[in-house]
Coordinates of C-alpha atoms in Angstrom, one line a residue:
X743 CA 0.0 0.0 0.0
X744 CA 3.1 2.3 0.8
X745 CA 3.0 3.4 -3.1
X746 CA -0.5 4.2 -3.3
X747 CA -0.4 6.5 0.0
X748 CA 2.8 8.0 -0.6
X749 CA 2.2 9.2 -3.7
X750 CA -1.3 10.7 -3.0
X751 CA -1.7 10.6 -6.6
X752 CA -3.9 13.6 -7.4
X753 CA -4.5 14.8 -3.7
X754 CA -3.0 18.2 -2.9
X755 CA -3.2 20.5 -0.2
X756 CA -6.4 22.5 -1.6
X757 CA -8.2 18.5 -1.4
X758 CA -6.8 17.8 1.7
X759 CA -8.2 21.0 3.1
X760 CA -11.6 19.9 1.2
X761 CA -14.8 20.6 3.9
X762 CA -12.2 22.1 6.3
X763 CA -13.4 25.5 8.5
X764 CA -16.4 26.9 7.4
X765 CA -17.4 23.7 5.4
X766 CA -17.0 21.4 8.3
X767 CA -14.9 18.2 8.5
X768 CA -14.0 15.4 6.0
X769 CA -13.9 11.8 7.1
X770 CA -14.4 8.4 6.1
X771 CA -16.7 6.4 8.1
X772 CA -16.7 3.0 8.5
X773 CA -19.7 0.7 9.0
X774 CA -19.2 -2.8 10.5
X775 CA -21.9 -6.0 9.6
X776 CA -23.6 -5.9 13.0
X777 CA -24.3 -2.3 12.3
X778 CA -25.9 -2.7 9.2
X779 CA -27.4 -6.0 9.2
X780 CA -30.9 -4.6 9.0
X781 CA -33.3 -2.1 6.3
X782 CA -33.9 -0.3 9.7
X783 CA -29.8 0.1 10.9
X784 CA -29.5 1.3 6.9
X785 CA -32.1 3.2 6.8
X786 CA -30.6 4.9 10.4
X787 CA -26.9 5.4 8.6
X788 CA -28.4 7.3 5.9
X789 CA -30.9 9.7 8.0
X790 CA -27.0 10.1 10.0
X791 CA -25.1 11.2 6.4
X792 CA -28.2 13.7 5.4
X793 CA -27.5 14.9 9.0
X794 CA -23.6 14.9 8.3
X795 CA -24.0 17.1 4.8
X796 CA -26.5 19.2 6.1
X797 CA -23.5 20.2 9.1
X798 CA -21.3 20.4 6.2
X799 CA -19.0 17.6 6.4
X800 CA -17.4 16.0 3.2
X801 CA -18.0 12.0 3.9
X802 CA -17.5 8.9 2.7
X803 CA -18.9 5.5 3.9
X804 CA -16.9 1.5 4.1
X805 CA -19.3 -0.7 4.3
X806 CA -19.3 -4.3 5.3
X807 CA -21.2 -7.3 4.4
X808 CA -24.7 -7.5 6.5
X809 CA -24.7 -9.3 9.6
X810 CA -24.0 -12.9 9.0
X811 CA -23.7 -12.3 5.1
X812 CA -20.1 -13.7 4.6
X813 CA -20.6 -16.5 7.1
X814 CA -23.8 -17.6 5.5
X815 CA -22.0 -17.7 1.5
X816 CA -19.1 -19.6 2.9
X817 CA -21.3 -22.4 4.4
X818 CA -23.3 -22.4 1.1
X819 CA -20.0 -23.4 -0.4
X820 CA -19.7 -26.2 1.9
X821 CA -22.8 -28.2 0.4
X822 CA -20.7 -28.1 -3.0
X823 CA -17.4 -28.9 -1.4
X824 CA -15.0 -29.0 1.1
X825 CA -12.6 -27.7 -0.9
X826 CA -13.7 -24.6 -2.9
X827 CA -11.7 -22.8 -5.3
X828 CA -10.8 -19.8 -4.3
X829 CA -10.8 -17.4 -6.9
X830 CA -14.6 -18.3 -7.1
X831 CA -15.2 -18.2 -3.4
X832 CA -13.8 -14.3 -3.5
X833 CA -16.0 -14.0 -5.9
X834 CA -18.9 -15.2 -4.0
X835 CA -18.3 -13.2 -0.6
X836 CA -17.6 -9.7 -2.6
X837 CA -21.5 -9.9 -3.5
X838 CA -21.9 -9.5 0.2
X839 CA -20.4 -5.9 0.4
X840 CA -22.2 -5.3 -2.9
X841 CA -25.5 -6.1 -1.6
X842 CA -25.0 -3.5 1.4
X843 CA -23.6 -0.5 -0.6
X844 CA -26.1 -0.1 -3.3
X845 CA -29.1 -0.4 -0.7
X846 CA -27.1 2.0 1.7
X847 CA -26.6 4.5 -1.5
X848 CA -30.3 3.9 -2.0
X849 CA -31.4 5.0 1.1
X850 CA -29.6 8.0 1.2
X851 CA -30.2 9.4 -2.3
X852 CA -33.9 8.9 -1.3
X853 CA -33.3 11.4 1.3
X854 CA -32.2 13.9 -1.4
X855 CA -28.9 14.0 -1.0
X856 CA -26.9 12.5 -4.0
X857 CA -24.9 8.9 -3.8
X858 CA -23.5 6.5 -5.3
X859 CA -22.0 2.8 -4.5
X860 CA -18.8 1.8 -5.6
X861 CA -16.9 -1.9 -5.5
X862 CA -13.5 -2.0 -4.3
X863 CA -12.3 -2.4 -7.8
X864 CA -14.6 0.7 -8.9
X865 CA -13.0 2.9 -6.5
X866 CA -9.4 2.2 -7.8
X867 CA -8.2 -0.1 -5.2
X868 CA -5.7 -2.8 -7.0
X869 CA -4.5 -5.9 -4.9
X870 CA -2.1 -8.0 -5.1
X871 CA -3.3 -11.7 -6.6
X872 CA -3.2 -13.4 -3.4
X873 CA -6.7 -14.8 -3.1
X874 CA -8.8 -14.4 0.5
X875 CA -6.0 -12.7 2.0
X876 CA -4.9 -10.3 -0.7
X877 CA -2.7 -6.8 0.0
X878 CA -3.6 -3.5 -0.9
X879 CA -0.8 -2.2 -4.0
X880 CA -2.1 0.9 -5.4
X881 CA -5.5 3.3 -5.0
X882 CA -6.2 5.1 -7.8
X883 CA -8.7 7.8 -6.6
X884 CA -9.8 9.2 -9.6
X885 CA -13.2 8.1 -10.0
X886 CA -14.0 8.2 -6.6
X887 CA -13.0 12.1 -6.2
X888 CA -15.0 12.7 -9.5
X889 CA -18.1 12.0 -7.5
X890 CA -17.0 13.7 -4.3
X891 CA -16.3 17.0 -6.1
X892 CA -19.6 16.3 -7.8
X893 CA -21.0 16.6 -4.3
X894 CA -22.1 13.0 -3.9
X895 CA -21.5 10.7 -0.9
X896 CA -19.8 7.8 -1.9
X897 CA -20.1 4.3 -0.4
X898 CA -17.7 2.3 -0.5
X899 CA -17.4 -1.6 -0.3
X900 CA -14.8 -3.3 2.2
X901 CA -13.2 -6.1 2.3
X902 CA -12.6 -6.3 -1.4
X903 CA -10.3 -5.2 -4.6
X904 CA -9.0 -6.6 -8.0
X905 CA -6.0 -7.8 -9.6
X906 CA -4.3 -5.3 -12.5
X907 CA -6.1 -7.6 -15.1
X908 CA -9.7 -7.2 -13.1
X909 CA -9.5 -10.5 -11.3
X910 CA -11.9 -9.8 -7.9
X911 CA -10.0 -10.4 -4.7
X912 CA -10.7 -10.0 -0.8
X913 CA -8.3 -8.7 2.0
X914 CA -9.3 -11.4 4.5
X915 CA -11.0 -11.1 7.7
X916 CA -11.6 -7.5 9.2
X917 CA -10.5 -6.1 5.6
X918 CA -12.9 -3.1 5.9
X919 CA -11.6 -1.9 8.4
X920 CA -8.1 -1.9 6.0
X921 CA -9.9 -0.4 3.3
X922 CA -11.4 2.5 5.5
X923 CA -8.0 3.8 6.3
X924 CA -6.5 3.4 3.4
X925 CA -8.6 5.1 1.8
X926 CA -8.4 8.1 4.8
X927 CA -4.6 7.9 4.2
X928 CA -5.2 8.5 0.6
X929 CA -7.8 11.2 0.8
X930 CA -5.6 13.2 4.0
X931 CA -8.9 12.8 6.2
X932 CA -9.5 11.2 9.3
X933 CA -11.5 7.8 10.0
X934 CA -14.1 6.2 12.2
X935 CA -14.4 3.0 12.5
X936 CA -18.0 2.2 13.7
X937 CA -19.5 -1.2 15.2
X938 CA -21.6 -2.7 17.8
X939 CA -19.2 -2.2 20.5
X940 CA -18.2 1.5 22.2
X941 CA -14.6 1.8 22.2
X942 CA -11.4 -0.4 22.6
X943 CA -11.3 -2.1 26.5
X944 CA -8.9 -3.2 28.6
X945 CA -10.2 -7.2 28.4
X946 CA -12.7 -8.5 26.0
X947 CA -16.0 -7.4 27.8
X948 CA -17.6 -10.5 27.5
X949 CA -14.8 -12.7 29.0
X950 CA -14.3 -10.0 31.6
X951 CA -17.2 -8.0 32.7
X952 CA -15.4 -5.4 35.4
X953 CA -13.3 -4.6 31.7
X954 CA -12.8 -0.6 31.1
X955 CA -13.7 1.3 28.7
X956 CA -10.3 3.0 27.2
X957 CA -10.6 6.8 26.2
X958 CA -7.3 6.8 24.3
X959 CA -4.9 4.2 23.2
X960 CA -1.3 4.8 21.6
X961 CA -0.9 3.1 17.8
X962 CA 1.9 1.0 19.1
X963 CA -0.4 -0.5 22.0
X964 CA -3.2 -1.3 19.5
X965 CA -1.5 -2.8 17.2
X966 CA -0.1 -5.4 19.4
X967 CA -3.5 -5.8 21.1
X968 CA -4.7 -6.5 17.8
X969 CA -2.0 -8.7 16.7
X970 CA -2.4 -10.5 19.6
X971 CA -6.0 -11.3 19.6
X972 CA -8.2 -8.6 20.3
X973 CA -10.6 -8.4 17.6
X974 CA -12.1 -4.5 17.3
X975 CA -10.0 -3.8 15.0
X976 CA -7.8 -5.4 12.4
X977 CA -3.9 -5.3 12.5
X978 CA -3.4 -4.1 9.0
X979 CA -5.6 -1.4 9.2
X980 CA -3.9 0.4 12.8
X981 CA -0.7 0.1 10.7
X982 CA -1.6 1.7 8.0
X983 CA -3.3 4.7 10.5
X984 CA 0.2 4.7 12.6
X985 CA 2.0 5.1 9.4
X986 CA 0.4 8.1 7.8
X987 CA -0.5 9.8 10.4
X988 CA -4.6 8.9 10.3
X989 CA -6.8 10.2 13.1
X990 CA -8.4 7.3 13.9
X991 CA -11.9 6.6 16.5
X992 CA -13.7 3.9 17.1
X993 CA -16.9 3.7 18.8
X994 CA -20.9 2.7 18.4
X995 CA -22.4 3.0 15.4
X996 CA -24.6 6.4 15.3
X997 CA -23.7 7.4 18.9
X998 CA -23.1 11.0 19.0
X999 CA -21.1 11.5 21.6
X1000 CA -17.4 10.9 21.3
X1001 CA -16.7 10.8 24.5
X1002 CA -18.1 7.2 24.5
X1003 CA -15.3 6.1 22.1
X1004 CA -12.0 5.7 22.1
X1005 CA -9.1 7.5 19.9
X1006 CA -5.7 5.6 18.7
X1007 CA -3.8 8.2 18.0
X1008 CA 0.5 8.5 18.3
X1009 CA 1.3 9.2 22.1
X1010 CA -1.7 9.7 24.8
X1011 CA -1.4 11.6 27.7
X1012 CA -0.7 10.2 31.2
X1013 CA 1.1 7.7 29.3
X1014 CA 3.0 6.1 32.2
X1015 CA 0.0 6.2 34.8
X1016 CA -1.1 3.1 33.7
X1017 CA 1.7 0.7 32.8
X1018 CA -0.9 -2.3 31.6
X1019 CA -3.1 -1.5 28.9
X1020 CA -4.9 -4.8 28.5
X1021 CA -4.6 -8.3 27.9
X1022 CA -5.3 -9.8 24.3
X1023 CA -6.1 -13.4 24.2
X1024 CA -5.4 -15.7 20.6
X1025 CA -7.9 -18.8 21.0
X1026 CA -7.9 -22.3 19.0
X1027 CA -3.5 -22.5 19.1
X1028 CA -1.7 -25.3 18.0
X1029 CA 1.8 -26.4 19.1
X1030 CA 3.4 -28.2 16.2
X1031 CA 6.7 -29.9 17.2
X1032 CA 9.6 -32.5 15.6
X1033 CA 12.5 -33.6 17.6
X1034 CA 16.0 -34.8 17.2
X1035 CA 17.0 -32.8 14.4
X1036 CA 20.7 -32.6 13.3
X1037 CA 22.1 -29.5 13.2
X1038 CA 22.8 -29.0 10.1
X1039 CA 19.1 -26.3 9.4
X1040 CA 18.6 -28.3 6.1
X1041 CA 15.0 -30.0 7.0
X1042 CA 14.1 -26.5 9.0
X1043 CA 14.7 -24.7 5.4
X1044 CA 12.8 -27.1 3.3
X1045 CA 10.1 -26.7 6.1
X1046 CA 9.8 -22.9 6.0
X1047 CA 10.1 -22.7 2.4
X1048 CA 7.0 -24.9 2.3
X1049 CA 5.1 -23.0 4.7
X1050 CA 5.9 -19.5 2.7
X1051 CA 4.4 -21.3 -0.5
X1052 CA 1.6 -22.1 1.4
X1053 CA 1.6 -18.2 2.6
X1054 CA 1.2 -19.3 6.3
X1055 CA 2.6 -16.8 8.9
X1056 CA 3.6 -18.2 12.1
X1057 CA 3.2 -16.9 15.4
X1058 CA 5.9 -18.3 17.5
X1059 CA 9.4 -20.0 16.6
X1060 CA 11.3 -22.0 19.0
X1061 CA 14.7 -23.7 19.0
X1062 CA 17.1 -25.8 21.8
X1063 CA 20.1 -27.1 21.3
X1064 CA 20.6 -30.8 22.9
X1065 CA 23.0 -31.7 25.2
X1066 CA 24.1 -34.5 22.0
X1067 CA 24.0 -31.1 19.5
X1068 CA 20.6 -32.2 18.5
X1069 CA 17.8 -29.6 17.9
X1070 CA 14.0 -30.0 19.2
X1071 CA 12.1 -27.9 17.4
X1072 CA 8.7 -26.1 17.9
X1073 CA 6.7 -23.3 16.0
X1074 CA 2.9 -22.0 17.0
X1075 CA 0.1 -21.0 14.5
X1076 CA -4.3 -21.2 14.6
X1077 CA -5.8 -24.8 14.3
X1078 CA -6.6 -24.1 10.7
X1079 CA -3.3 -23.5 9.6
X1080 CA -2.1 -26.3 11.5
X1081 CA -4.1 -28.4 9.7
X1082 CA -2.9 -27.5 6.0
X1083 CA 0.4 -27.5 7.1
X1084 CA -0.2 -30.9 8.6
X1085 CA -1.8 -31.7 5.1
X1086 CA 1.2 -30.7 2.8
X1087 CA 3.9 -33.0 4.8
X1088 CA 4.3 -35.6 2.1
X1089 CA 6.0 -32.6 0.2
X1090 CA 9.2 -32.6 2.6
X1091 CA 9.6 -36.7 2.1
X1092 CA 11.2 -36.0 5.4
X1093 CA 12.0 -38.9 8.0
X1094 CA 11.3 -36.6 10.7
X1095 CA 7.8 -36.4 12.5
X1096 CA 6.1 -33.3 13.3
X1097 CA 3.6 -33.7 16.3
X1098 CA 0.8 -31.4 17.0
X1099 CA -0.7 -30.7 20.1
X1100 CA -3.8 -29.1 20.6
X1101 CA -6.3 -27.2 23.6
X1102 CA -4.4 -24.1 24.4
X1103 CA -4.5 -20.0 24.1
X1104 CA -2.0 -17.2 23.8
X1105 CA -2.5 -14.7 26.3
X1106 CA -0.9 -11.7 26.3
X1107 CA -0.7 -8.7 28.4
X1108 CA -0.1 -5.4 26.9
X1109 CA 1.2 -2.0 27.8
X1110 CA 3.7 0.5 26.8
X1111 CA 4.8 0.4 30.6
X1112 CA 6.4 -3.0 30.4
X1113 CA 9.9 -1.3 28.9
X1114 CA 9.5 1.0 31.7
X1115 CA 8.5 -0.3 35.3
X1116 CA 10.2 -3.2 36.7
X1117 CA 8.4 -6.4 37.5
X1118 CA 6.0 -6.5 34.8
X1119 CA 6.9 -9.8 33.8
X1120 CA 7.1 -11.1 37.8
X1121 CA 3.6 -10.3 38.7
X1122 CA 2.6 -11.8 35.7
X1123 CA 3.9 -15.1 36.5
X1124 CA 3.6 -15.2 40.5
X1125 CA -0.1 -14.3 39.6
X1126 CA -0.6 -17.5 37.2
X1127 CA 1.9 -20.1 39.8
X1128 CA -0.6 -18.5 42.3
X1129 CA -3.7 -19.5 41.0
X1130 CA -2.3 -23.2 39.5
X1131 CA -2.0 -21.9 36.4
X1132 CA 0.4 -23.8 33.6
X1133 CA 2.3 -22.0 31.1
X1134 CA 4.6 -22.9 28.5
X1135 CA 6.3 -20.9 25.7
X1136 CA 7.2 -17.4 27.0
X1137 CA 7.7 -14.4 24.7
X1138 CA 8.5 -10.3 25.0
X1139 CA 8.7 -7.3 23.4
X1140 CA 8.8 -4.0 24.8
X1141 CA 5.5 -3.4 25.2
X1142 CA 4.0 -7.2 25.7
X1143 CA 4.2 -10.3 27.2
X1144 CA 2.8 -13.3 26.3
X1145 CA 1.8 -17.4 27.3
X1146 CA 0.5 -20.1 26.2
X1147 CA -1.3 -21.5 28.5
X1148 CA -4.2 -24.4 28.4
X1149 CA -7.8 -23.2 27.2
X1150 CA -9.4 -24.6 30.5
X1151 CA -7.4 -22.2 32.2
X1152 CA -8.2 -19.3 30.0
X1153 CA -11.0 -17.6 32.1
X1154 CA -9.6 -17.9 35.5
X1155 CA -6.3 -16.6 34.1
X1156 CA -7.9 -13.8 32.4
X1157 CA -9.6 -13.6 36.0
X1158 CA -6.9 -13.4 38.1
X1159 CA -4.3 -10.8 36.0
X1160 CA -7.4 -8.3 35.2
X1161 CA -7.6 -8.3 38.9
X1162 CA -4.1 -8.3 39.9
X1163 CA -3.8 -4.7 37.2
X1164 CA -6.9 -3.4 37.8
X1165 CA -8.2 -3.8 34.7

């Protein structure tokens, strides 16, 4: 995406200042499925942007795929085959976006005020050819600022894009939220991301109900949070806002007040008051392990070159040396991936076994306050031993911790270290 934002192709300081002062604000607003799974929630957006363009705000509207839209086309797929091709599968689950942004741009030009939908390929954004998990490499704006200076508001579908020679891709999971800020990069304006939840917490609400609400979070802190598990907002997409600068809120769909929300922005203020942020949790993680490997790195290469061709990322690599200069050998990744990896062995025609062992979480306690007070990392673990608590691999950066631990342990551990930080 770096040469589509950097460039700004077409986007000069008389745009960027487009809607600013007396003509109000411009932003891109992004809708989530749970907030427009309904006529009635569209119908509610649209009464919002006549509101919005009446104030004199410039806006344009990511939309996602209605409630359970994508779920429901993937298990359609299922009573064809297991195995699906995916090129046609993107295809399927870009209808879903479609189907949203044409009624949404209904519902507001019958308001009076002018709109118009747009796919992801219609609005200039060209992907890389990496099907269901493709990568944004250029936005050509064009079009889309055509109808903006034409006064319209334009909605835009997430989640999708197309090859340089028109083939339809999707970014993967949460890719709305990537294509609301890129877009806000592009344009110079800021971004809301909007769902059914008010802000960013400290602990997912529903695992931990005493969880607070936070008002402000740094970039840094959200993007490991998000990395790590916490799913309001997708990794890709608090990169992207880090990168170029993008004032970025999220909060409930048509709430007015901002206050409610919470704002990533680039430093916060009483940063070191509160050296925990919160604590992201990764569920359904596989431990894949092969032991007694010389070490020599040759079956570790063809190993890695096999999951890059199958364009697996993993989580967590481990090695130990023997005390007979053997190496044991362990790596971490989702269930899912586990299983194609587990599915392409026959490739490596390798004498060594790879295990897999299954039933645990990553949890992972975040703050930029870890680099800075002593005894993060101590609490953290007298907390667990406290409490009987098991955990395994152990990994750090400067701003996070994090365990694997078993999944029958997840909710007391979550229990006992939201406690223990008063979170």
């Amino acid at each position: 995406v770096d040469k589509a934002l950097e460039a700004k192709e077409g986007v000069d300081k008389e745009d960027d200042d487009l809607g600013a002062g007396d003509q109000g604000m411009n932003v891109v607003e992004k809708y989530g499925g749970t907030s427009v799974g309904t006529i009635d929630q569209i119908l509610a957006i649209a009464q919002h942007v006549k509101e919005m363009k009446e104030a004199g705000h410039n806006i344009v509207i990511v939309a996602s795929a209605m409630g359970k839209t994508t779920n429901k086309l993937i298990e359609m797929t299922k009573a064809i085959s297991d195995k699906v091709n995916q090129r046609e599968l993107d295809s399927l689950l870009s209808t879903g976006e479609q189907r949203t942004i044409t009624l949404l741009a209904m519902a507001i030009d019958a308001l009076g005020i002018p709109a118009i939908s747009l796919t992801g390929y219609q609005c200039g954004f060209i992907t890389s050819h990496h099907h269901a998990h493709a990568r944004i490499k250029d936005i050509d704006i064009t079009n889309l600022k055509k109808h903006l200076d034409d006064g319209k508001v334009v909605v835009v579908a997430g989640f999708q894009g197309a090859t340089e020679n028109g083939e339809i891709t999707t970014l993967g999971r949460g890719g709305s939220d990537t294509t609301a800020v890129a877009l806000a990069a592009k344009l110079g304006w800021e971004c809301h991301i909007y769902t059914d939840v008010n802000g960013v917490y400290t602990i997912d609400p529903r695992l931990y109900p005493h969880a607070k609400r936070l008002k402000e979070i740094t970039y840094n802190e959200m993007m490991q949070m998000a990395c790590l598990g916490s799913g309001v907002l997708e990794t890709r997409s608090v990169e992207l806002a880090s990168k170029y600068h993008v004032k970025l809120f999220l909060g409930k769909a048509l709430e007015k007040d901002k206050r409610k929300g919470t704002y990533i922005m680039e430093t916060i203020k009483n940063l070191e008051d509160m050296p925990i942020t919160g604590i992201s949790i990764k569920d359904d993680y596989a431990i894949m392990r092969v032991n007694e490997l010389p070490n020599d790195g040759k079956f570790l290469g063809e190993l890695f070159a096999m999951i890059a061709k199958l364009d697996i990322n993993l989580d967590t690599i481990s090695q130990q040396l023997t005390h007979d200069g053997k190496v044991n050998f362990s790596f971490y990744c989702n269930k899912q991936q586990s299983d194609t990896i587990l599915e392409h062995l026959d490739e490596l025609h390798s004498k060594y076994p790879i295990s897999r062992l299954l039933g645990f979480v990553k949890l992972s306690v975040v703050g930029v306050g870890i680099s800075t007070h002593s005894g993060i990392a101590a609490k953290v673990l007298n907390t667990l031993s406290a409490h009987g608590i098991r955990y395994y691999m152990i990994t750090s950066s400067e701003i996070s911790i994090s365990l694997t631990i078993e999944e029958k342990d997840k909710q007391k551990a979550i229990q006992v270290l939201g406690e223990a930080f008063d979170l």
